[in-house]
Amino acid sequence: MNRYSIFTLARNALTFHKGWQKAWRSPEPKSEYDVVIVGAGGHGLATAYYLAKEHGVTNVAILDKGWLGGGNTGRNTTIIRSNYLQPESIAIYELSRSLYEGLSQELNFNIMFSPRGLLNLCLTEHELRVFKRIVHANRIAGLDTQFLSREEVKGLVPLINDSPDARYPLLGALYQPRGGTARHDAIAWGYARGADALGVDVIQNCAVTGISRRGGSVTGVDTTRGKIKAKKVAVVAAGHTSVIMDMAGVRMPLESVALQAMVSEPVKPMLDVVVMAGAVHGYVSQSDKGELVIGGGADACNNYSQRGSIPALEHTATALLELFPAFSRMRMLRQWGGIVDMSADRSPVIGETDVKGLYVNCGWGTGGFKAIPGSGFVFADSIANDRPHPIAEPFGLNRFLEGRMVDESTAAAVAH
Amino acid sequence: MLVLHCPVCGIEGEEADFHCGGEAHLVRPQSHDPENVSDEVLRDYLYLRQNPRGLHCEMWQCTRGCGKWFNAVRDTVTMEFKAFYRMDQKAPDLANFDEGQS
Ligand SMILES: Cc1cc2nc3c(=O)[nH]c(=O)nc-3n(C[C@H](O)[C@H](O)[C@H](O)COP(=O)(O)OP(=O)(O)OC[C@H]3O[C@@H](n4cnc5c(N)ncnc54)[C@H](O)[C@@H]3O)c2cc1C
Ligand SMILES: [Zn+2]
């Protein structure tokens, strides 16, 4: 891998940028690997990277039916935070958030992590109580979050409608000063480049069509580019997980639905924190290019079409206009959807299955971008050592049998 | 925009006139077979879902019409509704699904 630095930039500038190498290879699939990862989104790529980097497991292929990062990883609104309610969630999301802090250096790839601060607005009495409870839960876990008054919120976001006559009056906010955003594609590209350099085969345009087993153990996968044998198979396919796990006869506690987002035309800097409003189902941040990046709640019904519905978008726009009346004249440039995997308790599923050697990492639903580094780290450790990493353990599939939910439907309600 | 027909009151409306209630034909084990309520059976009922890529039987409520719940068959890839039927009707055979049915 040739390292990126100011010197390589200068050297390449002298040769008119004709000397840059490809960031990763495009190898043909081999007939056999120690580990095959299905799905080259952020979670799969991070898993591949940490398998190679932390555990020396380099005979690994990561397969994607399309291009890497073309799923939800390349479609999300990039909000990063760890201010969840349950201790299990705080542990994994904060591990992840803290890995984001050093990820550009770790990967030698600018992921543009921007811990600009994040506000979860309280617009109802119920939210006020829930978010105060979350602040206390976060403090116990040693997390830096605070409760801000209405005036303090107005100080950070002068544009916000703080009129006491608003339909949902602003009452305060849960504030995580080191929450923020990062560049989504860069996460996928950075991990892909890092994994490739350590010997992992990143194979695009290779859809998995079957999972072969013998005597209750996984033996490999069938793909559109032939059969590949594997000692271990890890399925990390977000909204497509149920379909792939079904190939191995494993039923999942998941439903796939569309989640949409949109961006506005670029405008001058007007918002330098991330603002989320669960009560009205909308959230917004401003990108470095000046676009407002806007998201909201998921669509209601099961969906594999990668398109959302217009009423859901309208609902998000309405929510945002209530909070920021000044946005009413902004034009939206683009809108898109991704298929997210909603688990029964809105927490992820990480770990082994009843099929020996078959692992799964899914259920991140509307909020798994923020979890990519931490999830990859603990999942790689669980696969390499054949036992759940302590931070992954509470998220095993067996929790649905044991009734041991990690209920994040409050902290994760709308979005991320 | 999805367009639905309520098989109870007969109105046609857009998706915003209805409310989606998720997978249909889930049977509560306690009422169906009280002798056989294991952890596995309860897990399957409460949490596991078909979540198919393709035809899906699901519940909808006619919220801005008669208020009743009904079932529908919808393709989760094309988003096309294939059938609407009342709650007391049996699940169609999706493996041999014929669009003319119901
Ligand atoms: C509009 C939107 C906004 C969001 N906003 C946020 C946010 O602000 N903050 C946040 O934390 N999270 C957010 N999320 C959620 C986040 O994007 C996801 O949780 C996360 O990206 C999931 O990553 P992944 O690697 O698990 O899945 P993906 O990135 O979806 O990767 C799965 C991959 O599996 C591949 N695949 C599927 N089937 C097969 C097959 N048969 N064979 C081979 N490959 C296959 C797909 O092509 C895909 O590339 C948002 C999601 C959406 C859609
Ligand atoms: Zn009706």
JSON list of C-alpha atoms and ligand atoms in Angstrom, two decimals, chain B residues 5-11 18 61-68 70, ligand 2:
[
{"chain": "B", "resi": 5, "resn": "HIS", "atom": "CA", "xyz": [-58.49, -1.16, -0.93]},
{"chain": "B", "resi": 6, "resn": "CYS", "atom": "CA", "xyz": [-60.20, -1.99, 2.33]},
{"chain": "B", "resi": 7, "resn": "PRO", "atom": "CA", "xyz": [-62.01, -5.32, 1.93]},
{"chain": "B", "resi": 8, "resn": "VAL", "atom": "CA", "xyz": [-64.28, -4.46, 4.87]},
{"chain": "B", "resi": 9, "resn": "CYS", "atom": "CA", "xyz": [-65.78, -1.07, 3.95]},
{"chain": "B", "resi": 10, "resn": "GLY", "atom": "CA", "xyz": [-64.66, -1.03, 0.34]},
{"chain": "B", "resi": 11, "resn": "ILE", "atom": "CA", "xyz": [-62.88, 2.33, 0.25]},
{"chain": "B", "resi": 18, "resn": "PHE", "atom": "CA", "xyz": [-54.02, 3.21, 6.42]},
{"chain": "B", "resi": 61, "resn": "GLN", "atom": "CA", "xyz": [-55.74, -0.98, 9.47]},
{"chain": "B", "resi": 62, "resn": "CYS", "atom": "CA", "xyz": [-58.29, 1.21, 7.70]},
{"chain": "B", "resi": 63, "resn": "THR", "atom": "CA", "xyz": [-57.52, 4.14, 10.02]},
{"chain": "B", "resi": 64, "resn": "ARG", "atom": "CA", "xyz": [-59.28, 6.88, 8.07]},
{"chain": "B", "resi": 65, "resn": "GLY", "atom": "CA", "xyz": [-62.15, 4.65, 6.99]},
{"chain": "B", "resi": 66, "resn": "CYS", "atom": "CA", "xyz": [-63.97, 1.98, 8.93]},
{"chain": "B", "resi": 67, "resn": "GLY", "atom": "CA", "xyz": [-61.15, 1.45, 11.45]},
{"chain": "B", "resi": 68, "resn": "LYS", "atom": "CA", "xyz": [-61.06, -2.32, 10.91]},
{"chain": "B", "resi": 70, "resn": "PHE", "atom": "CA", "xyz": [-57.56, -6.54, 7.31]},
{"chain": "C", "resi": 2, "resn": "ZN", "atom": "ZN", "xyz": [-62.36, 0.16, 5.80]}
]
